[in-house]
mmCIF file of C-alpha atoms and ligand atoms in Angstrom:
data_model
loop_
_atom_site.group_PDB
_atom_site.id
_atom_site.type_symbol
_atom_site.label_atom_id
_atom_site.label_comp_id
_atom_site.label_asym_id
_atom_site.label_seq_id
_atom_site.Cartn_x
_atom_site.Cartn_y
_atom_site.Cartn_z
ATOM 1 C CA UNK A 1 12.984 -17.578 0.173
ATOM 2 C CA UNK A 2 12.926 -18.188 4.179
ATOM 3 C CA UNK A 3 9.214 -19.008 4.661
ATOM 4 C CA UNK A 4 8.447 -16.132 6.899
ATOM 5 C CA UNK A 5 9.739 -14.048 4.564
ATOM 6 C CA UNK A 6 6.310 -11.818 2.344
ATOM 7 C CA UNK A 7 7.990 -9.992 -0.001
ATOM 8 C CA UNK A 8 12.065 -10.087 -1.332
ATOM 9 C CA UNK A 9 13.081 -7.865 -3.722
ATOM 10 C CA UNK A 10 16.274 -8.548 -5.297
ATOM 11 C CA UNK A 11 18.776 -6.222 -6.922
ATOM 12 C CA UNK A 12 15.565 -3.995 -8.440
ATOM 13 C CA UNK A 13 16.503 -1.920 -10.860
ATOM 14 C CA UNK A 14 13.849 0.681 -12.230
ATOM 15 C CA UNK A 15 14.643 3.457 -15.039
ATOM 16 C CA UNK A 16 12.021 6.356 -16.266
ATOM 17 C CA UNK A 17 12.666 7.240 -19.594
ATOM 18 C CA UNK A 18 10.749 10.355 -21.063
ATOM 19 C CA UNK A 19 12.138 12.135 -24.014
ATOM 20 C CA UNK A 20 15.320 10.440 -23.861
ATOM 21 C CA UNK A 21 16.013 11.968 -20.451
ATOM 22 C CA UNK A 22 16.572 8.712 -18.206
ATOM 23 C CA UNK A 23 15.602 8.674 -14.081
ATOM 24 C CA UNK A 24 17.056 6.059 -12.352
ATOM 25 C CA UNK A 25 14.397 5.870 -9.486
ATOM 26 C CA UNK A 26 15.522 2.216 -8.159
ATOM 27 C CA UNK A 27 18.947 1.305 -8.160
ATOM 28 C CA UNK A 28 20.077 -1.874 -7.042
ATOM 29 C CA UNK A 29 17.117 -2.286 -4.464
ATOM 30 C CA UNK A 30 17.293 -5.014 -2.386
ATOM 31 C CA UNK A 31 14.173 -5.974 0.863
ATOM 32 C CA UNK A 32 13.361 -8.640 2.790
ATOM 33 C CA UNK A 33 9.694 -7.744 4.505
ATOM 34 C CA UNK A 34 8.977 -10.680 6.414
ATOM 35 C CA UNK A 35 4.835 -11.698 7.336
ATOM 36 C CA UNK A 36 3.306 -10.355 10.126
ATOM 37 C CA UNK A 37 5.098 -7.207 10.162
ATOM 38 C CA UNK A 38 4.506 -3.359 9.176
ATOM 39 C CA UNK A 39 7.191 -2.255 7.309
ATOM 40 C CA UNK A 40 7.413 1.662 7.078
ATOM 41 C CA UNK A 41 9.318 3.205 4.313
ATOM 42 C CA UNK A 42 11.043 6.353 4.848
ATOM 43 C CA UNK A 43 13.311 9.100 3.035
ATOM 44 C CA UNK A 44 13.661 12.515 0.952
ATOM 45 C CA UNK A 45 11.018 13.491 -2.332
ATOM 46 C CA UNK A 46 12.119 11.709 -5.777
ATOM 47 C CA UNK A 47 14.064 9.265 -3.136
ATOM 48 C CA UNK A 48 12.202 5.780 -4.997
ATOM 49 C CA UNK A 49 9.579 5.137 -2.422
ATOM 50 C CA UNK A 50 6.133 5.104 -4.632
ATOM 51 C CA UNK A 51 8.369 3.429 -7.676
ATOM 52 C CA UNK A 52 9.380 0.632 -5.102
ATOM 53 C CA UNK A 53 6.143 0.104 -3.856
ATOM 54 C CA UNK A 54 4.844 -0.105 -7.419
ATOM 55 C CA UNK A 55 7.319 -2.826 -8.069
ATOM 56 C CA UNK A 56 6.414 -4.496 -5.151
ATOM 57 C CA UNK A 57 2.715 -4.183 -5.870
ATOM 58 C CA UNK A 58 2.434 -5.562 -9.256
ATOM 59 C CA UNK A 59 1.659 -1.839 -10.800
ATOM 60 C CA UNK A 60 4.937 -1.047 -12.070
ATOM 61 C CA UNK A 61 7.367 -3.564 -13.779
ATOM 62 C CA UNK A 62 10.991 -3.130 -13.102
ATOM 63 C CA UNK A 63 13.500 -3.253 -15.360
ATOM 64 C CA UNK A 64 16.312 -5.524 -13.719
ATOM 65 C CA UNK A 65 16.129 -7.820 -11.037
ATOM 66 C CA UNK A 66 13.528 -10.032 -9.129
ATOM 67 C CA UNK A 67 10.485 -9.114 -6.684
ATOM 68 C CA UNK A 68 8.332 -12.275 -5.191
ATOM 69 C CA UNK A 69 5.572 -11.637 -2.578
ATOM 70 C CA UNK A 70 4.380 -14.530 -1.262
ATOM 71 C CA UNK A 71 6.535 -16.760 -3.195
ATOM 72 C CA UNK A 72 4.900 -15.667 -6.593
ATOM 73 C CA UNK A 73 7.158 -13.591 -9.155
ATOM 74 C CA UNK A 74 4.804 -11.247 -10.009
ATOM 75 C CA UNK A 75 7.048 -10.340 -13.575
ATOM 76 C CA UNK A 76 6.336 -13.769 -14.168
ATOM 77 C CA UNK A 77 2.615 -13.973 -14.515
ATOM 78 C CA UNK A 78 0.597 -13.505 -17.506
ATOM 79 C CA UNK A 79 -1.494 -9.969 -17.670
ATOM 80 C CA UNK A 80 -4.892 -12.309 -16.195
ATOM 81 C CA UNK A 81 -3.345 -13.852 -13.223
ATOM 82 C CA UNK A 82 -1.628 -10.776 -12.112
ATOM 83 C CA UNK A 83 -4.931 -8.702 -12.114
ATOM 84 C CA UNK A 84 -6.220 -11.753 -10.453
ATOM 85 C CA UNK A 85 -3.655 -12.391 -7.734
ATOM 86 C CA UNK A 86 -3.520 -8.518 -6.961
ATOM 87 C CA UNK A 87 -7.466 -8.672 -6.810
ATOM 88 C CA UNK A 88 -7.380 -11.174 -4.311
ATOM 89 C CA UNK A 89 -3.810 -10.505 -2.140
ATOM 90 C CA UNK A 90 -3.246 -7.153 -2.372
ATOM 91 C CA UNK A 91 -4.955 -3.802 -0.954
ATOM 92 C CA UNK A 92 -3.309 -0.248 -2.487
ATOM 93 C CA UNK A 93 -3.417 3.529 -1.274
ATOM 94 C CA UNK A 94 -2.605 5.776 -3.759
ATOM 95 C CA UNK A 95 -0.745 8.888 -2.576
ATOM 96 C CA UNK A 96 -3.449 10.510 -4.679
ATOM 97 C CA UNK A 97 -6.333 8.707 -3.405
ATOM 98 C CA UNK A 98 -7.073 7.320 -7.159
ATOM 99 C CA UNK A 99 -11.256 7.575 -6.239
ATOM 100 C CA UNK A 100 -13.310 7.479 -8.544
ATOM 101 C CA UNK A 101 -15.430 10.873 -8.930
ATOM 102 C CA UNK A 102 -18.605 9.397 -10.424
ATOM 103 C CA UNK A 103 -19.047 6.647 -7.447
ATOM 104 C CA UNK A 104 -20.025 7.397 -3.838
ATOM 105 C CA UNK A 105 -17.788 6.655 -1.046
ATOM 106 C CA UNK A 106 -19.588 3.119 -0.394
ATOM 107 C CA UNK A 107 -19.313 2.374 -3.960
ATOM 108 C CA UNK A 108 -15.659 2.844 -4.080
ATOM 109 C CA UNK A 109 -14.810 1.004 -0.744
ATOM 110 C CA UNK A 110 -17.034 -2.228 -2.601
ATOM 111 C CA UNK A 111 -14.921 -2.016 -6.043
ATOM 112 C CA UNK A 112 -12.488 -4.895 -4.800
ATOM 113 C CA UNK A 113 -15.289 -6.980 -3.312
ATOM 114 C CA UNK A 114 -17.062 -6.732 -6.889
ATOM 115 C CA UNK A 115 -14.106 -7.258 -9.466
ATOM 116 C CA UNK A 116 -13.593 -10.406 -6.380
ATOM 117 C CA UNK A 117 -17.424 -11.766 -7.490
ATOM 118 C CA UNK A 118 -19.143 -10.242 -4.684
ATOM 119 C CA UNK A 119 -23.412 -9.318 -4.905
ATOM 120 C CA UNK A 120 -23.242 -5.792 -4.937
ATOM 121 C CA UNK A 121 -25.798 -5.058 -2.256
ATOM 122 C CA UNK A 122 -23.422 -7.302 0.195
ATOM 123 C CA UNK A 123 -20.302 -5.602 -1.200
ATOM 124 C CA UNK A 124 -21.605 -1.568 -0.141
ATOM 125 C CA UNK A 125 -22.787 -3.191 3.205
ATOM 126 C CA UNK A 126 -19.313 -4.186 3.929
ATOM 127 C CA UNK A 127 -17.871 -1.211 2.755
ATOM 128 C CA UNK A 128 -20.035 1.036 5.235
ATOM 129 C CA UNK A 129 -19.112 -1.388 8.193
ATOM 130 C CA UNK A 130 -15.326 -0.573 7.152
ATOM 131 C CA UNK A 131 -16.247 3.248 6.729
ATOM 132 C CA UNK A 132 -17.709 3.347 9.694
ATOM 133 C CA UNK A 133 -14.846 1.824 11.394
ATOM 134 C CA UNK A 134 -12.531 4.700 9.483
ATOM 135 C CA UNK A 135 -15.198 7.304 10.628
ATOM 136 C CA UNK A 136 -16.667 7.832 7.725
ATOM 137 C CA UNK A 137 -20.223 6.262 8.601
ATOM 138 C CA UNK A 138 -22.161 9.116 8.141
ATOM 139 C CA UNK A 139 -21.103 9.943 4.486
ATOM 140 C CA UNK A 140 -20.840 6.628 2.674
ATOM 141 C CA UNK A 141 -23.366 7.978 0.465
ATOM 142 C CA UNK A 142 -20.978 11.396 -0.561
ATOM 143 C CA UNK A 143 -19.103 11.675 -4.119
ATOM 144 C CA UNK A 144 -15.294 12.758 -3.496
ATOM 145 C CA UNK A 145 -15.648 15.612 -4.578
ATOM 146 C CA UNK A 146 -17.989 16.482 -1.810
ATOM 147 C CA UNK A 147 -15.296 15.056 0.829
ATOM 148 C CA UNK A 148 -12.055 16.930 2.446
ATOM 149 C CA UNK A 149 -9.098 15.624 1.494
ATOM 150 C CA UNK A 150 -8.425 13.447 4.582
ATOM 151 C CA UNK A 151 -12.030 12.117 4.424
ATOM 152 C CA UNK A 152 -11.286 10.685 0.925
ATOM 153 C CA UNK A 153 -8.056 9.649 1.870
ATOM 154 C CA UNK A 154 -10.046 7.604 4.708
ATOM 155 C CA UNK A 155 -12.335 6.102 1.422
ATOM 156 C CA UNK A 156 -9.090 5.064 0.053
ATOM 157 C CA UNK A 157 -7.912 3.605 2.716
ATOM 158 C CA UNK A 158 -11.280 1.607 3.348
ATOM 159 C CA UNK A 159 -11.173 0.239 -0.067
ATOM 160 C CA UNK A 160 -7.828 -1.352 -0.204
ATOM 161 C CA UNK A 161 -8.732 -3.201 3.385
ATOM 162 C CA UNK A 162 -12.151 -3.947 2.156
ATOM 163 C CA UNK A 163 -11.015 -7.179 0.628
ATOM 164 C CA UNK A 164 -8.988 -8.547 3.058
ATOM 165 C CA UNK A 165 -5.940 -8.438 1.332
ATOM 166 C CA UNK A 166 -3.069 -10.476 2.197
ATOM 167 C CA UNK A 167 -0.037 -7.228 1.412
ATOM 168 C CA UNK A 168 -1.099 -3.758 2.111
ATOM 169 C CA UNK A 169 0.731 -0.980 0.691
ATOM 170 C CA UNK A 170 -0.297 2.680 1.428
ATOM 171 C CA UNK A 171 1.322 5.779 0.391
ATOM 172 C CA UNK A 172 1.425 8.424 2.506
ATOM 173 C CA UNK A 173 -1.661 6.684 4.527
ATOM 174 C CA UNK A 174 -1.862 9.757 6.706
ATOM 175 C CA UNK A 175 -0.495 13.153 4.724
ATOM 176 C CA UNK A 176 -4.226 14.377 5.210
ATOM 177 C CA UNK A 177 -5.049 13.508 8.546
ATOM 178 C CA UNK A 178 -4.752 15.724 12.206
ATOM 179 C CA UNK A 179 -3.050 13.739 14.447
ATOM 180 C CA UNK A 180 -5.750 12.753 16.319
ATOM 181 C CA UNK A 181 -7.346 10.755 12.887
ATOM 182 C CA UNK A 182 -4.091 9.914 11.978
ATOM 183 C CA UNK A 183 -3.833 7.811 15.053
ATOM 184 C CA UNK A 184 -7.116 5.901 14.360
ATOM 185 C CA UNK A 185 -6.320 5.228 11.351
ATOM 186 C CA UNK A 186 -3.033 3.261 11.964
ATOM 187 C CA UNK A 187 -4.337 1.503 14.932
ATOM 188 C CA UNK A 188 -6.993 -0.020 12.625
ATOM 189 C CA UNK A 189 -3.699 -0.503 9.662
ATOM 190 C CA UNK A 190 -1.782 -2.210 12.650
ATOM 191 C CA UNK A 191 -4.876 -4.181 14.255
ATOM 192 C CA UNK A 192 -4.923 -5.610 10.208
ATOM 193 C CA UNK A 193 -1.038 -5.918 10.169
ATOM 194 C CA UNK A 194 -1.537 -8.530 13.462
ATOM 195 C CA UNK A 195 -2.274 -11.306 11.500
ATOM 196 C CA UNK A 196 0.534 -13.370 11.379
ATOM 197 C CA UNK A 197 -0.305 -14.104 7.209
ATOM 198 C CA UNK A 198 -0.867 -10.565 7.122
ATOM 199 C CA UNK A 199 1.988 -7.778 5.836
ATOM 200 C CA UNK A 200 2.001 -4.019 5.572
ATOM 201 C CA UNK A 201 4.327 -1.386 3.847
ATOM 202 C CA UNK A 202 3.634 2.062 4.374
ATOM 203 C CA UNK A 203 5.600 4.811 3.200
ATOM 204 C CA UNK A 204 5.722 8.195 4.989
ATOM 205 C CA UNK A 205 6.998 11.249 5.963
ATOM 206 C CA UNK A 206 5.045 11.810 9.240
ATOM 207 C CA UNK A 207 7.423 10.937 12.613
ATOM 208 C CA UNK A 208 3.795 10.942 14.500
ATOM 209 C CA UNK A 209 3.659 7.819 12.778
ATOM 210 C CA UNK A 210 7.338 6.146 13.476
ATOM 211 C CA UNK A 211 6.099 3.924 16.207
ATOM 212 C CA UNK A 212 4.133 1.972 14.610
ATOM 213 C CA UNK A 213 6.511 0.787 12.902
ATOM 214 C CA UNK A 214 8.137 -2.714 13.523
ATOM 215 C CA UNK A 215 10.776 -2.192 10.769
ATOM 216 C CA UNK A 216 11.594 0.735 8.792
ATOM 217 C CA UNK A 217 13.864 0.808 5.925
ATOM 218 C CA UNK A 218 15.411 4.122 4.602
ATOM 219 C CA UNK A 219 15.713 5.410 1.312
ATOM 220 C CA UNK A 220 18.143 7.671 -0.468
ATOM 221 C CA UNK A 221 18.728 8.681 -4.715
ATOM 222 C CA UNK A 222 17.356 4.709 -5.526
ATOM 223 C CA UNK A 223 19.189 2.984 -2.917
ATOM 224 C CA UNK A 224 17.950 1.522 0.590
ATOM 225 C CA UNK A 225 20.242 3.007 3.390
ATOM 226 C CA UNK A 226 19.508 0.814 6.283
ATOM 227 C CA UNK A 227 16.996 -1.040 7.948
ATOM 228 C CA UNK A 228 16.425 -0.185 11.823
ATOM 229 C CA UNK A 229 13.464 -1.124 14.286
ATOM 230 C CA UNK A 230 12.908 1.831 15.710
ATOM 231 C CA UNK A 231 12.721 5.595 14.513
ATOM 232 C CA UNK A 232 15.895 6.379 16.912
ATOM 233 C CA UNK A 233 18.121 4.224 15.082
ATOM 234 C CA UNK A 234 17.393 6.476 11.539
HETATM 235 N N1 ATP B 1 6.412 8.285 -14.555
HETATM 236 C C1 ATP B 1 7.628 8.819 -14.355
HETATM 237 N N2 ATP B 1 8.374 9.242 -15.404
HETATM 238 C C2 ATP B 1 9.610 9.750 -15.224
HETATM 239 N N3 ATP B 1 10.206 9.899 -14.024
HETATM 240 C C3 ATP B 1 9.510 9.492 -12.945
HETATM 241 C C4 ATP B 1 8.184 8.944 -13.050
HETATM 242 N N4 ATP B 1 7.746 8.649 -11.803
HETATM 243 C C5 ATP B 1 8.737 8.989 -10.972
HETATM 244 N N5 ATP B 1 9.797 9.505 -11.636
HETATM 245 C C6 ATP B 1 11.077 9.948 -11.060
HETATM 246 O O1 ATP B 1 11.656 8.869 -10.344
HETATM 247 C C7 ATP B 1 12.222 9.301 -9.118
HETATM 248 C C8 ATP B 1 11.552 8.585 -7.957
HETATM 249 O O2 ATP B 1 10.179 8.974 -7.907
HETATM 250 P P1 ATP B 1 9.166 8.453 -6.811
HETATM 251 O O3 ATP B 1 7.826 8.939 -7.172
HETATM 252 O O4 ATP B 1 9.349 6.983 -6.650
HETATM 253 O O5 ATP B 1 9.709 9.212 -5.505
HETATM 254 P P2 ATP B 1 9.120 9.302 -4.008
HETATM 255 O O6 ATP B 1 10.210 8.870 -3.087
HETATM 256 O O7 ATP B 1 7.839 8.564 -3.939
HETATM 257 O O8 ATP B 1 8.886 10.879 -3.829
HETATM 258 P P3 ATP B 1 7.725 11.674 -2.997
HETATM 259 O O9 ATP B 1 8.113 11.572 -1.535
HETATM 260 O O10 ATP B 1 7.847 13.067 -3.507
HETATM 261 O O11 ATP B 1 6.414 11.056 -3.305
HETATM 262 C C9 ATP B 1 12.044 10.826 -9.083
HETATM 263 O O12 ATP B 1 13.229 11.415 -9.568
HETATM 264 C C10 ATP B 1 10.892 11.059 -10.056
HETATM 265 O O13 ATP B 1 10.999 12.331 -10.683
HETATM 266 MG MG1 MG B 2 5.863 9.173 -3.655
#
């Protein structure tokens, strides 16, 4: 692996199988994302993209084939030191936001920062700085349920940067969002993704989004078409 390089997956393979009916949702997936860069991940419904992310993310195990992010095989770890090496490298938005209900929107953005050892009274005043920074300021103390969709999508988003994680993956970061929010929200993805030991993959359907982009890889049925730097090249 080129030292630059964050995350290589290597001829991925990833079957579903429910009720003897068998989905192959990766097929022969291979991805160089190198550090430094935001990687945006692009193509139809059912096309792979949250299954590959899940790969690359520890969350999902795939069934052929290799996937190391920062030079660590994630397959190869025992159960502890994945949980611990996602804890501490990686930050994860759900395409369903994944809050939790019974937890206000401070207490969610501080989960990572606790499960990381954090004092909890330190942990919820760094998550309001980062909800404040999402625009969220005013309501760190509301439950989900009380928030629109694209102000819990904002939570979510908060909590997997709270930590300072080293990969960021977000699904669908900005589904929710008007364009103007949207915006905000990936200048503060791509101020993150400057780091040069930093690395972001976002999947998405929204072109608003396209240029922030330094990469972007398309999908199709499992497979990755073609990576292109910008959206014109798709
Ligand atoms: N848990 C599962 N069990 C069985 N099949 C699954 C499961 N999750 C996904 N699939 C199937 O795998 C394929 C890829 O799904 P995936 O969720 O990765 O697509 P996607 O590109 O993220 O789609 P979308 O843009 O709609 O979110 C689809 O055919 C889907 O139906
Ligand atoms: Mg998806």
């Amino acid at each position: 692996m080129e030292s630059n390089t964050a995350v290589s997956c290597r001829n991925v393979v990833k079957v579903y199988d429910t009720g003897g009916q068998k989905v192959t949702a990766l097929n022969d997936i291979d991805l160089e994302i190198r550090m430094g860069e935001l990687m945006m991940l692009v193509g139809p419904s059912g096309c792979g993209k949250t299954t590959l992310i899940s790969v690359i993310a520890g969350i999902l195990d795939q069934d052929e084939g290799s996937c190391e992010v920062f030079g660590k095989n994630l397959l190869t770890l025992r159960n502890h030191e994945k949980l611990d090496f996602r804890a501490k490298n990686i930050g994860f938005v759900f395409q369903a936001y994944n809050l939790l209900p019974s937890l206000t929107a401070a207490e969610n953005v501080s989960v990572p920062l606790i499960i990381n050892g954090m004092k909890r009274v330190e942990a919820e005043r760094k998550a309001s700085q980062l909800l404040e920074q999402v625009g969220l300021g005013e309501r760190t103390a509301s439950l989900p349920s009380q928030l629109s969709g694209g102000q819990q999508q904002r939570v979510a988003i908060a909590r997997a940067l709270v930590h300072d994680p080293r990969l960021i993956v977000c699904d669908e970061p900005t589904s929710a969002l008007d364009h103007e929010t949207g915006h905000t929200v990936m200048e503060l993805l791509k101020d993150v993704a400057l780091h040069k030991d930093r690395v972001l993959v976002i999947v998405t359907h929204d072109a608003r989004i396209f240029n922030f982009a330094d990469r972007i890889a398309a999908m199709d049925d499992g497979h990755i078409l073609k990576v292109v730097n910008s959206a014109a090249q798709l």
